[in-house]
Coordinates of C-alpha atoms in Angstrom, one line a residue:
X1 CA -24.2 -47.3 28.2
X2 CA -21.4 -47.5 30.9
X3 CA -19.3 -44.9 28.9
X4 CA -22.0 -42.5 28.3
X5 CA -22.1 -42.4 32.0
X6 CA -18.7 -42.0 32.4
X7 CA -18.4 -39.1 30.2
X8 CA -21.5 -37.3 32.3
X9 CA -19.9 -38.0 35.5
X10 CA -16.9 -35.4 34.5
X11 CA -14.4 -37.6 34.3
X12 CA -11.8 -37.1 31.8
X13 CA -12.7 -37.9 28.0
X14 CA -11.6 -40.7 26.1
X15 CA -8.3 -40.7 25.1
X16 CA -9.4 -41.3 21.5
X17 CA -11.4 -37.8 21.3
X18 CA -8.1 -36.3 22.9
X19 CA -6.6 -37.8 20.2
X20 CA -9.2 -36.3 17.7
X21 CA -8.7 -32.7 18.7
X22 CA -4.7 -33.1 18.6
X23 CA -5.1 -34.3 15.0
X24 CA -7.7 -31.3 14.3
X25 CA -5.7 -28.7 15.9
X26 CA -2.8 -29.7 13.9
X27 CA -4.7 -29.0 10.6
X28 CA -6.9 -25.8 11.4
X29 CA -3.4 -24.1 13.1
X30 CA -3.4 -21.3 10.6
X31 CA -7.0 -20.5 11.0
X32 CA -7.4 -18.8 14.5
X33 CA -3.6 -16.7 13.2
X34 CA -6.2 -15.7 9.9
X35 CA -8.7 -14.6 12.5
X36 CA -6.0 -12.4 14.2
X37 CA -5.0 -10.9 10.8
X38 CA -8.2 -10.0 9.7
X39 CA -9.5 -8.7 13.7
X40 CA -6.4 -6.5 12.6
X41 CA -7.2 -5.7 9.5
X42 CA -11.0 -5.2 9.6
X43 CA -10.5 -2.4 12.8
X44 CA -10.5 0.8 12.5
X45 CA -10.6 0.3 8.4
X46 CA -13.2 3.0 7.8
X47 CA -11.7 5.8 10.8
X48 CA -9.7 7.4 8.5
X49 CA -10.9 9.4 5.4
X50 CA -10.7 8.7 1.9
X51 CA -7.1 10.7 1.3
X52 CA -6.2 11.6 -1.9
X53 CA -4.4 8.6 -3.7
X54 CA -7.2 6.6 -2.5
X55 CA -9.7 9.2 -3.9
X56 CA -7.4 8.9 -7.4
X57 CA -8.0 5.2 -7.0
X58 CA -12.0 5.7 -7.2
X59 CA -12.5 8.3 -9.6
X60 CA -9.9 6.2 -12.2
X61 CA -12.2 3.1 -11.2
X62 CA -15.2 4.9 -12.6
X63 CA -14.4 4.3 -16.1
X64 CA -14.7 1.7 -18.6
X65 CA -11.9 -0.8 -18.4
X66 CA -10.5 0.5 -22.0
X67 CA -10.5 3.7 -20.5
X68 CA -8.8 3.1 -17.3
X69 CA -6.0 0.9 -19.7
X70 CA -5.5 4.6 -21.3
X71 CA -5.6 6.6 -18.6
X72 CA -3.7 4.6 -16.4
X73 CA -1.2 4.6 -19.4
X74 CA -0.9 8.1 -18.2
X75 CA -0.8 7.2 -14.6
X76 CA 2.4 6.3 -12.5
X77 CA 0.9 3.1 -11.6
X78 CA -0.1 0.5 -14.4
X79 CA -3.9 -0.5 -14.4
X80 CA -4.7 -3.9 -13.1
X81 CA -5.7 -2.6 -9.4
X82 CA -7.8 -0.3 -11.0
X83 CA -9.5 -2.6 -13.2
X84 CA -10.4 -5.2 -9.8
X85 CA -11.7 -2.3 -8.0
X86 CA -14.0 -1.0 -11.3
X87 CA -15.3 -4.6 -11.0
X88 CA -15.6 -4.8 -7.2
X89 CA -17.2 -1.6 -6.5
X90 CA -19.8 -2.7 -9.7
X91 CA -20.4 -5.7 -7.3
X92 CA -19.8 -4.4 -3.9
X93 CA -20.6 -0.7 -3.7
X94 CA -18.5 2.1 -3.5
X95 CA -18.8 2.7 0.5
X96 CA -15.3 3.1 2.5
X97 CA -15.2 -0.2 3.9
X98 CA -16.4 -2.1 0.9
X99 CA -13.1 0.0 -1.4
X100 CA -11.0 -0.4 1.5
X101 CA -12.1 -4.7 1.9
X102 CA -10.5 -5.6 -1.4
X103 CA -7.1 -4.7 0.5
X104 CA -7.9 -6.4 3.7
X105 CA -8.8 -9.8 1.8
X106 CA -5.3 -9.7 0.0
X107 CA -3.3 -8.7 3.6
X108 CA -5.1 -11.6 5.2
X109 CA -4.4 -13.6 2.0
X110 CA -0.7 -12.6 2.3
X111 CA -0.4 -13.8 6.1
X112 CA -1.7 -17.4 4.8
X113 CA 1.0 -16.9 1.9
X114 CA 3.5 -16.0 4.5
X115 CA 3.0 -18.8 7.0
X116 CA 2.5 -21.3 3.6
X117 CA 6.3 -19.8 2.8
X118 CA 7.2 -20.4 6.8
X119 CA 6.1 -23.4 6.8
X120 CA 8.1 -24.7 3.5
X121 CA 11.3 -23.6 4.8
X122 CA 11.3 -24.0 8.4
X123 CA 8.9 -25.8 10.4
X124 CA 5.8 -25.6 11.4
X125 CA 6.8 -23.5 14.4
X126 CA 8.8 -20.7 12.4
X127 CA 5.0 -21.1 10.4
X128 CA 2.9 -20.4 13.2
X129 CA 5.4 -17.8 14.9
X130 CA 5.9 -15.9 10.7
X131 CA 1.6 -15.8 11.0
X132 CA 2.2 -14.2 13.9
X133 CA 4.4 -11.4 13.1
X134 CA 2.5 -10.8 9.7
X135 CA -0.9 -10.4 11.3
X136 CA 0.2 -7.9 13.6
X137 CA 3.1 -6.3 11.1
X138 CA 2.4 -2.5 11.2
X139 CA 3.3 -1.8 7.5
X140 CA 1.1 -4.5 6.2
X141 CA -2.0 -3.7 8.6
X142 CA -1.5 -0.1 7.1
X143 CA -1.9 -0.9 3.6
X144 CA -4.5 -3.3 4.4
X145 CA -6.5 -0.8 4.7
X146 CA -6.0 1.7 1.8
X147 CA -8.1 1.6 -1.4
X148 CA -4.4 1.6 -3.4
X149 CA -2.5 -1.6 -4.9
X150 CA 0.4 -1.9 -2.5
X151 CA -1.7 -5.0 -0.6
X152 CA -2.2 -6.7 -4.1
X153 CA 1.1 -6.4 -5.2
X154 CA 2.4 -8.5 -2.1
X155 CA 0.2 -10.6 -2.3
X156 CA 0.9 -11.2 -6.1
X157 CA 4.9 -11.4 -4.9
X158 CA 5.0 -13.4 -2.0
X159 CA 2.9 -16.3 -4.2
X160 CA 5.6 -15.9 -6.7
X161 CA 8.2 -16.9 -4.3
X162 CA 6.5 -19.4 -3.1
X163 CA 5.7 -21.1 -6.7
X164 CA 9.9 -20.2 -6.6
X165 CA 10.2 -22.5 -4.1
X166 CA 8.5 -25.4 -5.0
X167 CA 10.5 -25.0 -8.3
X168 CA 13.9 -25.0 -6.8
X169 CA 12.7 -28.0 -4.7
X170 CA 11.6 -29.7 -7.9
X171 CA 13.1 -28.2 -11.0
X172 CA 12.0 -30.5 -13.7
X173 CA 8.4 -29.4 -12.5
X174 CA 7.6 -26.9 -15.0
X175 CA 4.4 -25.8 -13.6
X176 CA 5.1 -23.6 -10.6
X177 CA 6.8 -21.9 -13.0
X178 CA 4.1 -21.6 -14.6
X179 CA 2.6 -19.9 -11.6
X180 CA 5.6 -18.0 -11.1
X181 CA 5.0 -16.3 -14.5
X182 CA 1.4 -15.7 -13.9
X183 CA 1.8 -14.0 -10.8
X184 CA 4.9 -12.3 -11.5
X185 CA 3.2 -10.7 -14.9
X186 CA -0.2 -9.6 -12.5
X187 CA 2.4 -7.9 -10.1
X188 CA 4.0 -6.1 -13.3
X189 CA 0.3 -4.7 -14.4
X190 CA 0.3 -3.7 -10.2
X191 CA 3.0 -1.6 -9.5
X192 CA 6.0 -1.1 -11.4
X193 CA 8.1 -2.0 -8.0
X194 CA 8.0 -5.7 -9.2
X195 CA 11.1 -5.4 -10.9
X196 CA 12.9 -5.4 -7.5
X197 CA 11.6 -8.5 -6.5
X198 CA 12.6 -9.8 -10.1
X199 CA 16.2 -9.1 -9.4
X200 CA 16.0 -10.3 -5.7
X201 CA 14.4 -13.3 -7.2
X202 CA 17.3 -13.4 -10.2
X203 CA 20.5 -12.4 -7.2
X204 CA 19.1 -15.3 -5.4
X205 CA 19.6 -18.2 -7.9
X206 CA 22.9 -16.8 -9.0
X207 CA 24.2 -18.0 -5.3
X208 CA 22.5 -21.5 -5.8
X209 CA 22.8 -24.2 -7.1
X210 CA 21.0 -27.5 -8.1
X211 CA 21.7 -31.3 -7.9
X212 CA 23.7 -30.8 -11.1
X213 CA 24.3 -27.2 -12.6
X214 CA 23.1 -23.9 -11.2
X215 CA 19.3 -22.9 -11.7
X216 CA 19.5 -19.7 -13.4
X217 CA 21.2 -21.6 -16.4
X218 CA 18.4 -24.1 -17.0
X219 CA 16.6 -23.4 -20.1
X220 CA 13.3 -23.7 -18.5
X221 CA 13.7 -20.4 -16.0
X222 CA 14.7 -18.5 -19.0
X223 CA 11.7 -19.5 -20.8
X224 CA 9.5 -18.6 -17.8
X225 CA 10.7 -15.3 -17.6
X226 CA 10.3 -14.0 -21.0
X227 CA 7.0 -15.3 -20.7
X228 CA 6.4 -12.6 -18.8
X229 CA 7.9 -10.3 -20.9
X230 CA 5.9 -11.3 -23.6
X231 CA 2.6 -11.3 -21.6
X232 CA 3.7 -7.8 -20.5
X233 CA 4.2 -6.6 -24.2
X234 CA 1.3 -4.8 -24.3
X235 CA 2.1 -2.2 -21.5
X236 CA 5.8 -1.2 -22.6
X237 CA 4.4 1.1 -25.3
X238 CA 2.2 2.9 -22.3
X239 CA 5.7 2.5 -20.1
X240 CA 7.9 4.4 -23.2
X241 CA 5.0 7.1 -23.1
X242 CA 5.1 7.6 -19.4
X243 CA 9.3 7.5 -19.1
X244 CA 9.4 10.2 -22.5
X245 CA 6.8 12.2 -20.1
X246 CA 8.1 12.6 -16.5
X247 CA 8.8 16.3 -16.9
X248 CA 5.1 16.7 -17.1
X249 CA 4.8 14.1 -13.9
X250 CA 7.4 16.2 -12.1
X251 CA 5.8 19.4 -13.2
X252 CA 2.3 18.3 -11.5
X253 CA 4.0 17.0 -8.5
X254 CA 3.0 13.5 -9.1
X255 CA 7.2 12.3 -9.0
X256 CA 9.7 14.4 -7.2
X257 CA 7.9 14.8 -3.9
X258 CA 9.9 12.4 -2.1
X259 CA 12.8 13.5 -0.3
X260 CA 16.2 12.9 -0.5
X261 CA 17.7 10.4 1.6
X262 CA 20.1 10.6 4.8
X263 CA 22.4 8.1 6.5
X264 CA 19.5 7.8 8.8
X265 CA 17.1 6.7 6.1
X266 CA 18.0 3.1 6.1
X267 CA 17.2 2.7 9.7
X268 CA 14.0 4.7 9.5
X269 CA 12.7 2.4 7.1
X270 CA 12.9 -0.4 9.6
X271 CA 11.3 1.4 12.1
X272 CA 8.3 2.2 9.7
X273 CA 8.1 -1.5 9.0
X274 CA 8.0 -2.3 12.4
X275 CA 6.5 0.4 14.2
X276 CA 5.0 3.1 11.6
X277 CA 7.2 5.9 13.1
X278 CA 10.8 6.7 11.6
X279 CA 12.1 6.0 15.2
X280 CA 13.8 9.8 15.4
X281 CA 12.5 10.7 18.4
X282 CA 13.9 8.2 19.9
X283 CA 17.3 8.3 22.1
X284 CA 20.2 6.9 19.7
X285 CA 20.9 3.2 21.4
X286 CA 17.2 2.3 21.0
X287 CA 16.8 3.7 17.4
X288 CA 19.9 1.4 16.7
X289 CA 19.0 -1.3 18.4
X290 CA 16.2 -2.5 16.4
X291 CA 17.9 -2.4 13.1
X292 CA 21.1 -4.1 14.6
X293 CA 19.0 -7.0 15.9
X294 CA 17.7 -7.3 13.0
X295 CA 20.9 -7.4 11.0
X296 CA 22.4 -9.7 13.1
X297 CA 19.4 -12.3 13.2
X298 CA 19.2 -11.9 9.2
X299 CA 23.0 -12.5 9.3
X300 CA 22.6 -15.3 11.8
X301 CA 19.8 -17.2 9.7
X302 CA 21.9 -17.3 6.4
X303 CA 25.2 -18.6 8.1
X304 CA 23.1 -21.4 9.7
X305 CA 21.6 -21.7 6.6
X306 CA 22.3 -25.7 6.3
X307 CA 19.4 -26.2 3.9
X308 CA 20.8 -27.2 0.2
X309 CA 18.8 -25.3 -1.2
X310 CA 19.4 -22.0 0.8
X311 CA 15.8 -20.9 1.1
X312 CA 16.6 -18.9 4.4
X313 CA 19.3 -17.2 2.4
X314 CA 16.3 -16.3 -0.3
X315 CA 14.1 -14.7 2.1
X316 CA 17.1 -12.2 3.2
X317 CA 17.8 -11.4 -0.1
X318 CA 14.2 -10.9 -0.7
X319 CA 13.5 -8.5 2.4
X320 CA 16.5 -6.5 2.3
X321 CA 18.3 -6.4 -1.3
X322 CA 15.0 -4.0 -2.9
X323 CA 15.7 -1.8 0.3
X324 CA 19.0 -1.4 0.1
X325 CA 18.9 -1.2 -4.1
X326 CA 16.3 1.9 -3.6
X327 CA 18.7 3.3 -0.9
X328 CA 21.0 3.5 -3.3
X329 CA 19.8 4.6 -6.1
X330 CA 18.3 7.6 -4.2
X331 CA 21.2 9.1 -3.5
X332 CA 20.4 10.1 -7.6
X333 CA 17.0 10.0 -7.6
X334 CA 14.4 9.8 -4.6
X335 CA 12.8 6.7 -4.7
X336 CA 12.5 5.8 -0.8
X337 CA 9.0 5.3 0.0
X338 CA 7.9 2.9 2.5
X339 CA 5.2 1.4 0.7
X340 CA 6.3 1.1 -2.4
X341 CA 9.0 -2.0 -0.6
X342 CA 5.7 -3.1 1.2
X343 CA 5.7 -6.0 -0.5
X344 CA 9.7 -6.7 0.8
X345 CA 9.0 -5.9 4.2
X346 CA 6.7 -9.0 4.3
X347 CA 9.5 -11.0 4.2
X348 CA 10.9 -9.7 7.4
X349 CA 8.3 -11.8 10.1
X350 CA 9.6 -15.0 7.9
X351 CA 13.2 -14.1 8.5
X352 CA 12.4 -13.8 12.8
X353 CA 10.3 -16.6 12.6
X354 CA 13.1 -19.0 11.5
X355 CA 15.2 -17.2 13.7
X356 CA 13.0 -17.4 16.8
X357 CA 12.8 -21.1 15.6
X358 CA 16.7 -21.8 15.5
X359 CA 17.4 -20.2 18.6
X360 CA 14.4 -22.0 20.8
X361 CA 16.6 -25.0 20.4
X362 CA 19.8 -24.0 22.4
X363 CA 18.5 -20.2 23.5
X364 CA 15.1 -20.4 24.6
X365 CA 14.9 -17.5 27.6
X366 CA 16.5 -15.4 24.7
X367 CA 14.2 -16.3 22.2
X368 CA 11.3 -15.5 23.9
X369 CA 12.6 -12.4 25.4
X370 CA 13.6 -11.6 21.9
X371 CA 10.2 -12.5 20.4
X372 CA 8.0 -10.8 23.0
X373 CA 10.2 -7.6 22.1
X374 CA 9.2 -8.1 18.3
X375 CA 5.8 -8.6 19.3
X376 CA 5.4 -5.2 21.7
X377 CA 6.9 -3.0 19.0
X378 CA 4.9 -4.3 16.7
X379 CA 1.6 -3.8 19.2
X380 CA 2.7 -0.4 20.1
X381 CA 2.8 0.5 16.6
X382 CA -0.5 -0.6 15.4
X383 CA -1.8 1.2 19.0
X384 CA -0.5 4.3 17.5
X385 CA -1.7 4.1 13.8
X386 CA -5.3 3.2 15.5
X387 CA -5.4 6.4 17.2
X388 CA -7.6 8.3 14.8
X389 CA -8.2 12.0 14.9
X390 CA -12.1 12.2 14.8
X391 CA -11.9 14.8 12.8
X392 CA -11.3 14.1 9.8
X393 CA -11.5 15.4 5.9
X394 CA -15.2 13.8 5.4
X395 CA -16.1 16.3 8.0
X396 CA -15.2 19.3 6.3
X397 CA -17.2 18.1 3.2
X398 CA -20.5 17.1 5.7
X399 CA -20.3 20.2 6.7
X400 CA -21.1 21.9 3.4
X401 CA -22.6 19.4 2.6
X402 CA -25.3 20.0 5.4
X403 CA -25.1 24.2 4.3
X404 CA -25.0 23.7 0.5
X405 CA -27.7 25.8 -0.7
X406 CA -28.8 26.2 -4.6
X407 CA -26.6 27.9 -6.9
X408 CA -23.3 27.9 -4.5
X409 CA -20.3 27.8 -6.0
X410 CA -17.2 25.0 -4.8
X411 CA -13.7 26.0 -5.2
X412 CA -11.1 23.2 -4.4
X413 CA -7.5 24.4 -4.1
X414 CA -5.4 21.3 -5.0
X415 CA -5.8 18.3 -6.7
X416 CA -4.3 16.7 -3.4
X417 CA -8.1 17.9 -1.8
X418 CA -10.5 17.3 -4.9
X419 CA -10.1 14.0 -4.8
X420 CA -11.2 13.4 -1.6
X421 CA -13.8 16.1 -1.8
X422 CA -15.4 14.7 -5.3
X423 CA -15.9 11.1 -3.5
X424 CA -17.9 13.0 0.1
X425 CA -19.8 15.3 -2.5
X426 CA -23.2 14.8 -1.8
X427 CA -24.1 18.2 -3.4
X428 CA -25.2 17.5 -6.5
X429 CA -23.0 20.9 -7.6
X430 CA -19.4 19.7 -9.4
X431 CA -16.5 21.2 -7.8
X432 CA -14.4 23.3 -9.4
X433 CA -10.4 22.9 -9.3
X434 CA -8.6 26.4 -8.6
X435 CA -6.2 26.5 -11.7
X436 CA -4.4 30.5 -11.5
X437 CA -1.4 31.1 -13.7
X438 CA 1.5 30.1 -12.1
X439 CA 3.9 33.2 -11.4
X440 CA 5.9 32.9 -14.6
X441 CA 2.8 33.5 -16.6
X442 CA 2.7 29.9 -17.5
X443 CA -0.8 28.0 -17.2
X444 CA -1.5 26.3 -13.7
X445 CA -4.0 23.6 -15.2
X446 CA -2.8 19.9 -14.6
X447 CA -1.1 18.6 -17.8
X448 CA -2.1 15.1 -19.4
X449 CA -0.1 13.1 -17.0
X450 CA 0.0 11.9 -13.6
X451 CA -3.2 13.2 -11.8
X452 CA -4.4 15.8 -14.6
X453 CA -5.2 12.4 -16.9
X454 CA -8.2 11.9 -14.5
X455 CA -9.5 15.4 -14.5
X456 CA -8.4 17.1 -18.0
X457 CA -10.7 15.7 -20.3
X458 CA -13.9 17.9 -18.1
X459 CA -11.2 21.2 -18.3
X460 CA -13.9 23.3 -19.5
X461 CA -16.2 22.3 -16.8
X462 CA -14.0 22.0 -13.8
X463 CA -11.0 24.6 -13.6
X464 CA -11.3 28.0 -12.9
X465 CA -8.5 30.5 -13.4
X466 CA -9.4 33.3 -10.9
X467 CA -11.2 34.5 -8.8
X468 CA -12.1 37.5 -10.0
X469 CA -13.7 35.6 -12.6
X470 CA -16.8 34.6 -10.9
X471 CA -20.1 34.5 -12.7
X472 CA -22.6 37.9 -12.4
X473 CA -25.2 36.5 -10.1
X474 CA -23.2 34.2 -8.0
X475 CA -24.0 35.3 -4.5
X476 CA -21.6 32.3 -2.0
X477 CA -18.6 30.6 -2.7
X478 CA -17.0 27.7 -0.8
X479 CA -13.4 27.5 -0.5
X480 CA -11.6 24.4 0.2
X481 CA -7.7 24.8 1.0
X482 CA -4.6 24.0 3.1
X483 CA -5.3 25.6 6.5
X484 CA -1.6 26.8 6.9
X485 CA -0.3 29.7 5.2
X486 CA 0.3 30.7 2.4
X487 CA -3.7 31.4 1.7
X488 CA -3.9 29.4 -1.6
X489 CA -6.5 31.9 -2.8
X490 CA -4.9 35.0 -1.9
X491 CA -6.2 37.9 -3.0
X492 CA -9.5 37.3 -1.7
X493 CA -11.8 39.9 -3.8
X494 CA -12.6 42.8 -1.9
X495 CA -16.4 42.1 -1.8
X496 CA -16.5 38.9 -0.9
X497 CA -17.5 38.7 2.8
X498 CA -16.4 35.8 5.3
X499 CA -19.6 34.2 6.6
X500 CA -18.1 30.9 8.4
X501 CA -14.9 29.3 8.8
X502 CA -14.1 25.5 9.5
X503 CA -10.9 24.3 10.4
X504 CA -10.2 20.2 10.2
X505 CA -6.9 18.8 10.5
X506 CA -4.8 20.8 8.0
X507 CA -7.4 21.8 6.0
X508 CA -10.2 24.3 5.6
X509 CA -13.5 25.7 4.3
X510 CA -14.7 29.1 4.1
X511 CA -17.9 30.7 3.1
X512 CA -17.9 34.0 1.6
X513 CA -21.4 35.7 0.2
X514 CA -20.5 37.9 -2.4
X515 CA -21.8 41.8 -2.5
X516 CA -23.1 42.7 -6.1
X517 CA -22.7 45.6 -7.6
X518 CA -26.2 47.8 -7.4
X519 CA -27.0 47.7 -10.9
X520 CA -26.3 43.6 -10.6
X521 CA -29.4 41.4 -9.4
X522 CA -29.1 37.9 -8.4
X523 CA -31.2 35.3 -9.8

């Protein structure tokens, strides 16, 4: 009775409870850093609209799974994405958010992955400060929130390193290998990207060794990994097709579009993982600075790398050798695209984390100072990528939508637009895909590969060859193009009157009525 009347007198509580909520704090750490990743995630993950890739994603989604294992075959990306989200939208729905969620769950998973990795390498500070930095990380907010597989494949990665861990740690433990080849063979049916982590995981044991010989020579690692050849046996046929066909990809723009790269290209990478901008507009010392810091903290955590397993050492190689191996490599051939090394850039918060962590101990103005730094370029990046335009491509297709009338024809220019256009459709009216003869004479239909695979098989329904062509009777036509010259559809016929024009980012619709000939009536 006296301490019940304590308590309600507002005097302190009982040591023991203070005790209690010490003990609980320490357990539930990660979950107010999972609320944070998901606040960021969940925000502003239906502004944009559906762009193409993502409108790729839902139209190859719509078909049975044997069907997306063939025309994925045909894809540049392997199907397993494509088979979760044919069996998510069948449970979920097909809305933005609900195509877009799948992502966000697997980015939030991935921050729990990351401060799980943190945590079994550092301590429990580099853990929560790594939760931190991934919750907030610019990159992996961004592809958190796209209906594509670049989310999925890190989270498929980063739990393969951590199963690589434990193994290292404990290498007569055969079953986090066994993870380790489950999760590596899902991130092979992902994105064909994995291989980089493959030979950041394979660089890394080469440099390590265990209490008696090095790693990469025990019998049971070479098992493990071809395992996951053999579980991946399957696809190669489907890999040998697509390799004998990238002409055809090139042809339909589907490879080739990324540019080559520049001594600046390195640097700019950071910056996008960072900070979502390539950092060119900025003056030269601070464009420089943030990939210097970063070199020497990454340089800084492997020399102080005392632990005998060199774990810290594994997270550099992790983060920066697939960066530096695309770099390369695209002096031949154009690889360089941000998200495609989403999955690597993860590793990066883990790498400041530990830093942050080791220099607290003898530096700690600097490592705050340094930290807060971090922190507002990460903040002012995810400020910008937040900044929507409100109008956006789903407006363009409301907008006919709203005007449609019975009998209109749809003209889409690109496959980059149709896309998009099919998934806002509310017509009931199937677009049709502009397809003229290229200038050589030669056919501009899609061929079998890359984006045409989705569309081909309804060529008699969907392409249209000209203009000129248009049914007798057919009184207005929508046309959906690039808004910047040159007019995709140039010649316009000469009695096809403009009724409206809308403009929307860097795309627009026209209307046209068409005059018919006087011995022509409509129906």
């Amino acid at each position: 009775m006296k301490s019940h009347e304590h308590n309600v007198s507002g005097k302190s509580p009982a040591p023991g409870n203070a005790k209690k909520f010490a003990v609980w704090a320490r357990k539930l750490w990660p979950l107010p850093i999972l609320l944070l990743a998901t606040l960021a995630r969940v925000y502003g993950s239906t502004a944009s609209a559906i762009w193409c890739d993502e409108g790729s994603s839902l139209l190859m989604s719509q078909y049975s799974p044997s069907l997306i294992w063939v025309h994925s075959a045909h894809d540049v990306h392997p199907p397993l994405y494509f088979l979760l989200l044919h069996a998510w939208i069948a449970a979920f729905g097909d809305s933005v958010f609900s195509v877009r969620f799948i992502s966000v769950l697997t980015g939030v998973g991935t921050v729990a992955l990351g401060m799980w990795l943190a945590y079994q390498i550092a301590t429990r500070r580099a853990a929560v400060l790594a939760g931190v930095l991934l919750a907030l990380l610019p990159i992996a907010v961004r592809y958190s929130q796209e209906a594509r597989m670049y989310s999925l494949m890190g989270f498929f990665l980063l739990g393969a390193t951590i199963a690589l861990v434990y193994w290292v740690k404990n290498p007569e433990r055969h079953r986090y290998l066994f993870v380790y080849v489950l999760l590596m063979a899902a991130s092979f049916y992902t994105h064909y990207f994995t291989g980089l982590c493959v030979l950041s995981h394979w660089a890394y044991l080469l440099l390590v060794r265990g209490d008696k010989r090095r790693l990469i020579t025990r019998p049971a690692w070479w098992v493990a990994n071809s395992l996951i050849v053999l579980l991946y046996i399957p696809w190669i046929p489907s890999l040998i097709d697509l390799l004998q066909h990238l002409d055809q990809l090139k042809a339909g723009g589907d490879i080739g579009w990324i540019l080559p790269v520049t001594l600046h290209s390195l640097p700019s990478t950071l910056w996008q993982y960072l900070a979502l901008t390539d950092g060119l507009d900025l003056k030269w010392p601070v464009y420089f600075a943030l990939p210097l810091a970063l070199a020497l903290l990454t340089g800084a955590v492997c020399r102080h790398d005392r632990s005998p397993h060199k774990l810290h050492t594994l997270m550099a190689i992790y983060t920066f050798l697939p960066l530096i191996v695309v770099f390369l490599v695209s002096w031949i051939t154009p690889l360089l695209v941000e998200r495609y090394l989403m999955f690597s850039a993860l590793g990066l918060p883990i790498i400041l984390a530990v830093a942050f962590d080791r220099m607290k101990r003898s530096f700690r103005y600097a490592a705050i100072a340094t930290l807060v730094t971090f922190l507002a370029v990460e903040l002012g990046g995810l400020s910008n990528y937040y900044q929507k335009d409100d109008d956006q491509f789903n407006t363009l297709v409301n907008f006919v939508n709203e005007n449609y009338r019975a009998n209109d024809r749809i003209i889409v220019s690109d496959l980059f637009w149709y896309f998009s256009y099919v998934y806002y459709n509310k017509t009931g009216s199937v677009p049709l895909l502009y397809t003229p003869p290229q200038a050589n004479g030669a056919s501009g239909r899609p061929g079998n590969y890359g984006f045409g695979t989705l569309v081909n098989n309804d060529a008699d329904k969907i392409y249209f060859d000209s203009l000129e062509n248009l049914p007798v009777g057919q009184t207005r036509v929508w046309l959906i193009s690039n808004s910047e010259p040159p007019d995709d559809f140039s010649p316009i016929p000469e009695n096809w009157h403009k009724v409206s024009t809308l403009k929307v980012g860097d795309t627009q619709v026209r209307l046209y009525s068409v005059r018919l000939p006087y011995n022509v009536k409509a129906n």
